[in-house]
mmCIF file of C-alpha atoms and ligand atoms in Angstrom:
data_model
loop_
_atom_site.group_PDB
_atom_site.id
_atom_site.type_symbol
_atom_site.label_atom_id
_atom_site.label_comp_id
_atom_site.label_asym_id
_atom_site.label_seq_id
_atom_site.Cartn_x
_atom_site.Cartn_y
_atom_site.Cartn_z
ATOM 1 C CA MET A 1 7.634 -1.935 -12.314
ATOM 2 C CA LEU A 2 6.315 -5.470 -12.583
ATOM 3 C CA PHE A 3 3.945 -7.104 -10.069
ATOM 4 C CA GLU A 4 3.421 -10.853 -10.332
ATOM 5 C CA ILE A 5 0.497 -12.140 -8.314
ATOM 6 C CA VAL A 6 0.209 -15.811 -7.440
ATOM 7 C CA THR A 7 -3.385 -16.737 -6.616
ATOM 8 C CA ILE A 8 -6.053 -19.399 -6.974
ATOM 9 C CA PHE A 9 -8.444 -16.625 -8.129
ATOM 10 C CA PRO A 10 -6.747 -14.764 -11.034
ATOM 11 C CA GLU A 11 -10.147 -13.520 -12.228
ATOM 12 C CA PHE A 12 -10.290 -11.357 -9.076
ATOM 13 C CA PHE A 13 -7.736 -9.074 -10.748
ATOM 14 C CA GLY A 14 -9.555 -8.625 -14.067
ATOM 15 C CA ALA A 15 -11.577 -10.546 -16.570
ATOM 16 C CA ALA A 16 -10.257 -9.207 -19.861
ATOM 17 C CA GLY A 17 -6.776 -10.617 -19.483
ATOM 18 C CA VAL A 18 -4.908 -12.672 -22.025
ATOM 19 C CA GLU A 19 -3.973 -16.167 -20.955
ATOM 20 C CA ALA A 20 -0.467 -17.038 -22.111
ATOM 21 C CA ASN A 21 1.650 -19.786 -20.623
ATOM 22 C CA GLY A 22 -0.312 -19.655 -17.395
ATOM 23 C CA THR A 23 0.026 -15.889 -17.031
ATOM 24 C CA ARG A 24 -2.656 -13.287 -17.414
ATOM 25 C CA GLU A 25 -2.117 -9.629 -18.305
ATOM 26 C CA SER A 26 -4.505 -7.883 -15.929
ATOM 27 C CA LEU A 27 -6.028 -4.853 -17.583
ATOM 28 C CA GLY A 28 -9.633 -5.948 -17.420
ATOM 29 C CA SER A 29 -12.729 -4.621 -15.721
ATOM 30 C CA GLY A 30 -11.719 -6.052 -12.351
ATOM 31 C CA ILE A 31 -10.089 -4.375 -9.409
ATOM 32 C CA LEU A 32 -7.143 -3.070 -11.474
ATOM 33 C CA GLY A 33 -9.264 -1.717 -14.317
ATOM 34 C CA HIS A 34 -10.250 1.668 -12.876
ATOM 35 C CA GLY A 35 -8.938 5.189 -12.404
ATOM 36 C CA ILE A 36 -5.283 5.939 -11.723
ATOM 37 C CA LEU A 37 -4.298 2.282 -11.589
ATOM 38 C CA GLU A 38 -5.906 1.441 -14.921
ATOM 39 C CA ARG A 39 -4.251 4.445 -16.576
ATOM 40 C CA ALA A 40 -0.821 3.604 -15.130
ATOM 41 C CA LEU A 41 -1.102 0.023 -16.385
ATOM 42 C CA ARG A 42 -2.355 1.101 -19.798
ATOM 43 C CA GLN A 43 0.509 3.607 -20.124
ATOM 44 C CA GLY A 44 3.029 0.920 -19.217
ATOM 45 C CA LEU A 45 4.207 2.701 -16.051
ATOM 46 C CA ALA A 46 3.521 -0.550 -14.215
ATOM 47 C CA GLU A 47 2.602 -4.063 -15.242
ATOM 48 C CA VAL A 48 0.610 -6.718 -13.391
ATOM 49 C CA LYS A 49 0.656 -10.411 -14.246
ATOM 50 C CA THR A 50 -1.304 -13.067 -12.436
ATOM 51 C CA TYR A 51 -0.432 -16.730 -12.130
ATOM 52 C CA ASP A 52 -3.133 -19.295 -11.482
ATOM 53 C CA LEU A 53 -1.710 -21.597 -8.844
ATOM 54 C CA ARG A 54 -3.842 -24.476 -10.120
ATOM 55 C CA ASN A 55 -1.768 -24.489 -13.321
ATOM 56 C CA PHE A 56 1.103 -25.826 -11.231
ATOM 57 C CA THR A 57 -0.681 -28.916 -9.914
ATOM 58 C CA HIS A 58 -0.420 -32.417 -11.408
ATOM 59 C CA ASP A 59 -3.606 -34.199 -10.385
ATOM 60 C CA ARG A 60 -6.972 -34.403 -12.085
ATOM 61 C CA HIS A 61 -8.631 -32.181 -9.451
ATOM 62 C CA ARG A 62 -5.888 -29.539 -9.611
ATOM 63 C CA THR A 63 -5.491 -29.753 -5.824
ATOM 64 C CA VAL A 64 -3.662 -26.861 -4.157
ATOM 65 C CA ASP A 65 -4.461 -27.620 -0.497
ATOM 66 C CA ASP A 66 -4.172 -30.409 2.031
ATOM 67 C CA ARG A 67 -4.938 -31.145 5.695
ATOM 68 C CA PRO A 68 -2.712 -29.589 8.393
ATOM 69 C CA PHE A 69 -0.158 -31.717 10.208
ATOM 70 C CA GLY A 70 -1.055 -31.896 13.887
ATOM 71 C CA GLY A 71 -4.757 -31.821 13.123
ATOM 72 C CA GLY A 72 -7.165 -28.960 13.529
ATOM 73 C CA GLU A 73 -9.588 -27.012 11.421
ATOM 74 C CA GLY A 74 -9.291 -26.142 7.753
ATOM 75 C CA MET A 75 -6.831 -26.760 4.972
ATOM 76 C CA VAL A 76 -3.392 -25.403 4.115
ATOM 77 C CA LEU A 77 -2.010 -24.286 0.735
ATOM 78 C CA LYS A 78 0.574 -26.867 -0.323
ATOM 79 C CA ALA A 79 4.230 -25.947 -0.854
ATOM 80 C CA GLN A 80 4.668 -27.864 -4.144
ATOM 81 C CA PRO A 81 2.548 -25.722 -6.530
ATOM 82 C CA LEU A 82 3.996 -22.531 -5.075
ATOM 83 C CA PHE A 83 7.585 -23.785 -5.429
ATOM 84 C CA GLU A 84 6.899 -24.834 -9.041
ATOM 85 C CA CYS A 85 5.198 -21.561 -9.867
ATOM 86 C CA LEU A 86 8.054 -19.481 -8.507
ATOM 87 C CA GLU A 87 10.572 -21.663 -10.318
ATOM 88 C CA THR A 88 9.005 -20.603 -13.633
ATOM 89 C CA LEU A 89 9.483 -16.936 -12.656
ATOM 90 C CA GLN A 90 13.264 -17.488 -12.694
ATOM 91 C CA LEU A 91 13.953 -15.252 -9.727
ATOM 92 C CA GLN A 92 17.302 -15.098 -8.003
ATOM 93 C CA PRO A 93 17.430 -17.420 -4.968
ATOM 94 C CA LYS A 94 16.280 -15.947 -1.658
ATOM 95 C CA GLY A 95 19.109 -13.943 -0.095
ATOM 96 C CA GLN A 96 20.619 -13.071 -3.488
ATOM 97 C CA ARG A 97 17.813 -10.976 -4.930
ATOM 98 C CA GLY A 98 19.421 -7.620 -4.276
ATOM 99 C CA GLU A 99 17.673 -4.340 -4.959
ATOM 100 C CA ARG A 100 15.590 -5.462 -7.922
ATOM 101 C CA GLU A 101 13.349 -8.353 -6.852
ATOM 102 C CA ARG A 102 11.153 -8.965 -3.827
ATOM 103 C CA VAL A 103 8.923 -11.913 -2.974
ATOM 104 C CA VAL A 104 6.142 -11.048 -0.509
ATOM 105 C CA LEU A 105 3.690 -13.358 1.221
ATOM 106 C CA LEU A 106 0.393 -11.677 2.153
ATOM 107 C CA SER A 107 -0.290 -12.825 5.700
ATOM 108 C CA ALA A 108 -2.184 -11.676 8.790
ATOM 109 C CA GLN A 109 1.022 -12.600 10.638
ATOM 110 C CA GLY A 110 3.145 -10.254 8.552
ATOM 111 C CA ARG A 111 4.667 -6.881 9.318
ATOM 112 C CA ARG A 112 2.085 -4.101 8.946
ATOM 113 C CA PHE A 113 1.896 -2.605 5.445
ATOM 114 C CA THR A 114 2.124 1.191 5.769
ATOM 115 C CA GLN A 115 2.786 4.139 3.466
ATOM 116 C CA ALA A 116 6.477 3.871 4.412
ATOM 117 C CA GLU A 117 6.398 0.196 3.338
ATOM 118 C CA ALA A 118 4.728 1.256 0.075
ATOM 119 C CA ARG A 119 7.534 3.775 -0.551
ATOM 120 C CA ARG A 120 10.090 1.028 0.125
ATOM 121 C CA LEU A 121 8.437 -1.482 -2.215
ATOM 122 C CA ALA A 122 8.193 1.192 -4.940
ATOM 123 C CA THR A 123 11.995 1.062 -5.248
ATOM 124 C CA PHE A 124 11.952 -2.536 -6.555
ATOM 125 C CA GLU A 125 11.651 -3.390 -10.244
ATOM 126 C CA ARG A 126 9.801 -6.627 -9.665
ATOM 127 C CA VAL A 127 7.557 -7.654 -6.763
ATOM 128 C CA VAL A 128 5.968 -11.099 -6.494
ATOM 129 C CA LEU A 129 2.870 -11.227 -4.276
ATOM 130 C CA ILE A 130 1.746 -14.620 -2.982
ATOM 131 C CA CYS A 131 -1.908 -14.805 -1.925
ATOM 132 C CA GLY A 132 -2.725 -17.301 0.795
ATOM 133 C CA ARG A 133 -6.104 -18.974 1.299
ATOM 134 C CA TYR A 134 -7.733 -21.380 3.759
ATOM 135 C CA GLU A 135 -5.829 -21.549 7.085
ATOM 136 C CA GLY A 136 -2.747 -20.172 5.373
ATOM 137 C CA VAL A 137 0.315 -21.350 3.429
ATOM 138 C CA ASP A 138 2.757 -24.167 4.225
ATOM 139 C CA GLU A 139 5.396 -22.352 6.293
ATOM 140 C CA ARG A 140 8.249 -23.657 4.111
ATOM 141 C CA VAL A 141 7.082 -21.240 1.397
ATOM 142 C CA SER A 142 7.769 -18.292 3.681
ATOM 143 C CA GLN A 143 11.010 -19.804 4.939
ATOM 144 C CA MET A 144 12.503 -20.744 1.569
ATOM 145 C CA LEU A 145 10.934 -18.461 -1.049
ATOM 146 C CA CYS A 146 9.705 -15.235 0.536
ATOM 147 C CA ASP A 147 11.726 -12.184 1.490
ATOM 148 C CA GLU A 148 9.023 -10.889 3.759
ATOM 149 C CA GLU A 149 5.460 -11.298 5.019
ATOM 150 C CA LEU A 150 3.127 -8.291 4.910
ATOM 151 C CA SER A 151 -0.225 -7.749 6.598
ATOM 152 C CA ILE A 152 -2.569 -5.006 5.416
ATOM 153 C CA GLY A 153 -4.093 -4.613 8.889
ATOM 154 C CA ASP A 154 -4.970 -6.236 12.161
ATOM 155 C CA TYR A 155 -7.857 -8.355 10.937
ATOM 156 C CA VAL A 156 -8.170 -11.700 9.191
ATOM 157 C CA LEU A 157 -9.267 -11.816 5.552
ATOM 158 C CA SER A 158 -10.312 -14.989 3.786
ATOM 159 C CA GLY A 159 -7.551 -14.608 1.200
ATOM 160 C CA GLY A 160 -4.494 -12.587 0.222
ATOM 161 C CA GLU A 161 -6.033 -11.196 -2.992
ATOM 162 C CA LEU A 162 -7.476 -8.060 -1.383
ATOM 163 C CA GLY A 163 -4.120 -7.511 0.310
ATOM 164 C CA ALA A 164 -2.253 -7.875 -2.986
ATOM 165 C CA ALA A 165 -4.616 -5.377 -4.629
ATOM 166 C CA VAL A 166 -4.048 -2.928 -1.768
ATOM 167 C CA VAL A 167 -0.276 -3.243 -2.117
ATOM 168 C CA VAL A 168 -0.371 -2.794 -5.908
ATOM 169 C CA ASP A 169 -2.616 0.276 -5.675
ATOM 170 C CA ALA A 170 -0.619 1.963 -2.890
ATOM 171 C CA VAL A 171 2.725 1.313 -4.618
ATOM 172 C CA VAL A 172 1.753 2.127 -8.211
ATOM 173 C CA ARG A 173 0.486 5.616 -7.336
ATOM 174 C CA LEU A 174 3.965 6.376 -5.940
ATOM 175 C CA LEU A 175 5.744 5.491 -9.194
ATOM 176 C CA PRO A 176 7.161 8.375 -11.246
ATOM 177 C CA GLY A 177 4.638 9.737 -13.748
ATOM 178 C CA VAL A 178 1.576 8.050 -12.257
ATOM 179 C CA LEU A 179 0.067 10.974 -10.331
ATOM 180 C CA GLY A 180 -0.548 14.186 -12.265
ATOM 181 C CA HIS A 181 1.574 16.264 -9.903
ATOM 182 C CA ALA A 182 4.856 14.772 -8.725
ATOM 183 C CA ASP A 183 4.376 16.225 -5.225
ATOM 184 C CA SER A 184 0.853 14.867 -4.712
ATOM 185 C CA SER A 185 1.931 11.760 -2.844
ATOM 186 C CA ARG A 186 4.366 13.733 -0.699
ATOM 187 C CA TYR A 187 1.741 16.141 0.603
ATOM 188 C CA GLU A 188 -0.982 13.671 1.501
ATOM 189 C CA SER A 189 -1.623 11.615 4.639
ATOM 190 C CA PHE A 190 1.533 9.867 5.915
ATOM 191 C CA GLY A 191 3.607 11.771 3.329
ATOM 192 C CA GLU A 192 7.233 12.422 4.097
ATOM 193 C CA GLY A 193 7.279 16.143 3.370
ATOM 194 C CA ASP A 194 10.459 17.223 1.657
ATOM 195 C CA GLU A 195 12.306 19.278 4.243
ATOM 196 C CA PRO A 196 12.313 19.457 8.030
ATOM 197 C CA ALA A 197 9.280 21.249 9.483
ATOM 198 C CA GLU A 198 11.427 24.148 10.745
ATOM 199 C CA THR A 199 12.829 24.953 7.285
ATOM 200 C CA MET A 200 11.553 28.236 5.850
ATOM 201 C CA THR A 201 10.386 28.657 2.274
ATOM 202 C CA ALA A 202 11.499 31.658 0.211
ATOM 203 C CA ASP A 203 8.451 33.652 1.340
ATOM 204 C CA GLY A 204 9.263 33.061 5.012
ATOM 205 C CA VAL A 205 6.611 30.422 5.641
ATOM 206 C CA PRO A 206 7.608 27.371 7.701
ATOM 207 C CA ARG A 207 7.909 24.429 5.325
ATOM 208 C CA ALA A 208 5.700 22.535 7.753
ATOM 209 C CA THR A 209 2.707 24.450 6.435
ATOM 210 C CA HIS A 210 3.246 22.816 3.073
ATOM 211 C CA GLY A 211 4.301 19.194 3.598
ATOM 212 C CA SER A 212 2.518 16.535 5.636
ATOM 213 C CA GLY A 213 5.615 15.330 7.520
ATOM 214 C CA GLY A 214 3.841 12.157 8.649
ATOM 215 C CA LEU A 215 0.538 13.784 9.657
ATOM 216 C CA LEU A 216 -2.903 13.059 8.252
ATOM 217 C CA ASP A 217 -3.985 15.241 5.351
ATOM 218 C CA TYR A 218 -5.858 18.489 6.046
ATOM 219 C CA PRO A 219 -9.623 18.673 5.229
ATOM 220 C CA HIS A 220 -10.635 19.586 1.681
ATOM 221 C CA TYR A 221 -13.608 21.631 0.441
ATOM 222 C CA THR A 222 -14.918 22.438 -3.020
ATOM 223 C CA ARG A 223 -17.586 24.716 -4.496
ATOM 224 C CA PRO A 224 -20.078 26.027 -3.556
ATOM 225 C CA ALA A 225 -18.657 27.967 -0.594
ATOM 226 C CA GLU A 226 -22.034 27.652 1.122
ATOM 227 C CA TRP A 227 -24.068 24.506 0.871
ATOM 228 C CA ASN A 228 -27.219 23.686 2.849
ATOM 229 C CA GLY A 229 -26.327 26.428 5.319
ATOM 230 C CA MET A 230 -22.785 25.105 5.852
ATOM 231 C CA THR A 231 -19.924 27.408 4.917
ATOM 232 C CA ILE A 232 -16.266 26.663 4.244
ATOM 233 C CA PRO A 233 -13.640 27.867 6.775
ATOM 234 C CA GLU A 234 -13.045 31.596 6.307
ATOM 235 C CA ALA A 235 -9.291 31.141 5.836
ATOM 236 C CA LEU A 236 -9.816 29.159 2.635
ATOM 237 C CA GLY A 237 -12.025 31.738 0.939
ATOM 238 C CA GLY A 238 -9.698 34.746 1.104
ATOM 239 C CA GLY A 239 -6.938 33.814 -1.341
ATOM 240 C CA ASP A 240 -4.111 34.661 1.105
ATOM 241 C CA HIS A 241 -1.691 31.752 0.640
ATOM 242 C CA LEU A 242 0.059 32.236 3.941
ATOM 243 C CA VAL A 243 -3.264 32.184 5.812
ATOM 244 C CA ILE A 244 -4.373 29.109 3.829
ATOM 245 C CA ARG A 245 -1.152 27.233 4.573
ATOM 246 C CA ARG A 246 -1.348 28.025 8.289
ATOM 247 C CA TRP A 247 -4.999 26.931 8.418
ATOM 248 C CA ARG A 248 -4.215 23.698 6.585
ATOM 249 C CA ARG A 249 -1.306 22.860 8.843
ATOM 250 C CA GLN A 250 -3.337 23.458 11.991
ATOM 251 C CA ALA A 251 -6.297 21.516 10.594
ATOM 252 C CA ALA A 252 -3.964 18.604 9.784
ATOM 253 C CA LEU A 253 -2.560 18.712 13.321
ATOM 254 C CA ALA A 254 -6.053 18.806 14.848
ATOM 255 C CA LYS A 255 -7.287 15.951 12.669
ATOM 256 C CA THR A 256 -4.229 13.829 13.446
ATOM 257 C CA LEU A 257 -4.673 14.478 17.156
ATOM 258 C CA ALA A 258 -8.357 13.537 16.968
ATOM 259 C CA ASN A 259 -8.046 10.394 14.830
ATOM 260 C CA ARG A 260 -4.453 9.134 15.031
ATOM 261 C CA PRO A 261 -2.601 10.692 17.979
ATOM 262 C CA ASP A 262 -0.035 7.862 17.701
ATOM 263 C CA LEU A 263 1.286 9.490 14.501
ATOM 264 C CA LEU A 264 2.285 12.653 16.370
ATOM 265 C CA GLN A 265 5.116 10.826 18.147
ATOM 266 C CA ASN A 266 7.082 10.438 14.911
ATOM 267 C CA ALA A 267 5.753 13.402 12.939
ATOM 268 C CA ASP A 268 8.077 16.160 11.812
ATOM 269 C CA LEU A 269 6.820 19.029 14.013
ATOM 270 C CA SER A 270 7.968 22.643 14.095
ATOM 271 C CA ASN A 271 7.902 24.796 17.244
ATOM 272 C CA ASP A 272 4.730 26.429 15.905
ATOM 273 C CA ASP A 273 3.183 22.981 15.511
ATOM 274 C CA ARG A 274 4.068 22.044 19.072
ATOM 275 C CA GLU A 275 2.644 25.287 20.429
ATOM 276 C CA TYR A 276 -0.608 24.714 18.570
ATOM 277 C CA LEU A 277 -0.809 21.108 19.760
ATOM 278 C CA ALA A 278 -0.170 22.238 23.335
ATOM 279 C CA GLU A 279 -3.224 24.518 22.996
ATOM 280 C CA LEU A 280 -5.172 21.411 22.012
ATOM 281 C CA GLY A 281 -3.847 19.487 25.022
ATOM 282 C CA TRP A 282 -1.071 17.418 23.432
ATOM 283 C CA PRO A 283 0.918 15.727 24.777
ATOM 284 C CA PRO A 284 -1.707 14.796 27.385
ATOM 285 C CA ASP A 285 0.754 14.551 30.312
ATOM 286 C CA ALA A 286 2.574 17.850 29.536
ATOM 287 C CA GLY A 287 2.764 20.254 32.467
HETATM 288 N N1 SAM B 301 -4.746 -18.753 9.961
HETATM 289 C C1 SAM B 301 -4.324 -17.439 9.579
HETATM 290 C C2 SAM B 301 -4.096 -16.597 10.812
HETATM 291 O O1 SAM B 301 -4.828 -16.772 11.810
HETATM 292 O O2 SAM B 301 -3.203 -15.734 10.792
HETATM 293 C C3 SAM B 301 -5.342 -16.727 8.701
HETATM 294 C C4 SAM B 301 -5.413 -17.281 7.314
HETATM 295 S S1 SAM B 301 -6.477 -16.327 6.281
HETATM 296 C C5 SAM B 301 -8.035 -17.031 6.614
HETATM 297 C C6 SAM B 301 -6.096 -16.870 4.665
HETATM 298 C C7 SAM B 301 -5.139 -15.973 3.914
HETATM 299 O O3 SAM B 301 -5.661 -14.665 3.804
HETATM 300 C C8 SAM B 301 -3.767 -15.795 4.495
HETATM 301 O O4 SAM B 301 -2.914 -16.881 4.188
HETATM 302 C C9 SAM B 301 -3.303 -14.506 3.879
HETATM 303 O O5 SAM B 301 -2.735 -14.699 2.604
HETATM 304 C C10 SAM B 301 -4.603 -13.739 3.704
HETATM 305 N N2 SAM B 301 -4.784 -12.733 4.768
HETATM 306 C C11 SAM B 301 -5.632 -12.804 5.805
HETATM 307 N N3 SAM B 301 -5.559 -11.702 6.562
HETATM 308 C C12 SAM B 301 -4.641 -10.903 5.992
HETATM 309 C C13 SAM B 301 -4.120 -9.637 6.307
HETATM 310 N N4 SAM B 301 -4.519 -8.952 7.392
HETATM 311 N N5 SAM B 301 -3.178 -9.095 5.490
HETATM 312 C C14 SAM B 301 -2.761 -9.772 4.398
HETATM 313 N N6 SAM B 301 -3.219 -10.992 4.049
HETATM 314 C C15 SAM B 301 -4.149 -11.559 4.833
#
């Protein structure tokens, strides 16, 4: 999968890149050069190129911004360098890009980027990420070039680069072969699970005790079993897989209820789950 990031700060994505025709292979010591992401890029499971928007300007000062029509504070990223940059990428025109290509504008006004959105983007072969700056980007870029606008959360950043890095990280770890265990991304927070919560496994355990089904992940512990007077939950120490699964499922339900009760509305819940949640007082208006 290829990510192409359009930015006025290509060095944000790595310093050891190779400049070639205005593009930079980003495998440096920057934000992409660590851990799972670095390994995936090095193994060729994904590729990231950055494009310096200033290479698509034609004046001595390499100007990418201008004052807003209508007045007001700040500057706006001009349409012209972005149109010229995307022209060199030789994408299909907007509306004819099909299943392979996607052009995304990072924007606080965009649809919220979630794990489900990451799973959707992971199906494309090529994703172009446009990073705004200043007060934003000339709206004609969104109208004419972009397939969608994505926001990484309900706050305003000073630029789209952090958002682009978040999208790349969240999507790359979903690509086949990137995580050590193929199921890892399915059984973590916001994971889909693989079968409905009521489905039984071969050993008669509800599938819901194994997959996340849209809940938050369950708590994790590692050795030693006792540290500074604090012990791990008894269920985890005994080696009984059924007991461990039940504990994990209930801990995931309790954590979701405590931190993100909104997720319970759409989670895949079994009858056992609902009974346990009722003991914890969810839904609040029940009874
Ligand atoms: N005037 C804009 C507004 O109020 O919505 C904010 C512009 S912001 C200072 C500059 C750039 O940062 C945006 O064009 C966008 O690319 C990026 N940005 C800011 N917040 C973001 C967010 N929550 N998600 C993704 N990108 C964001």
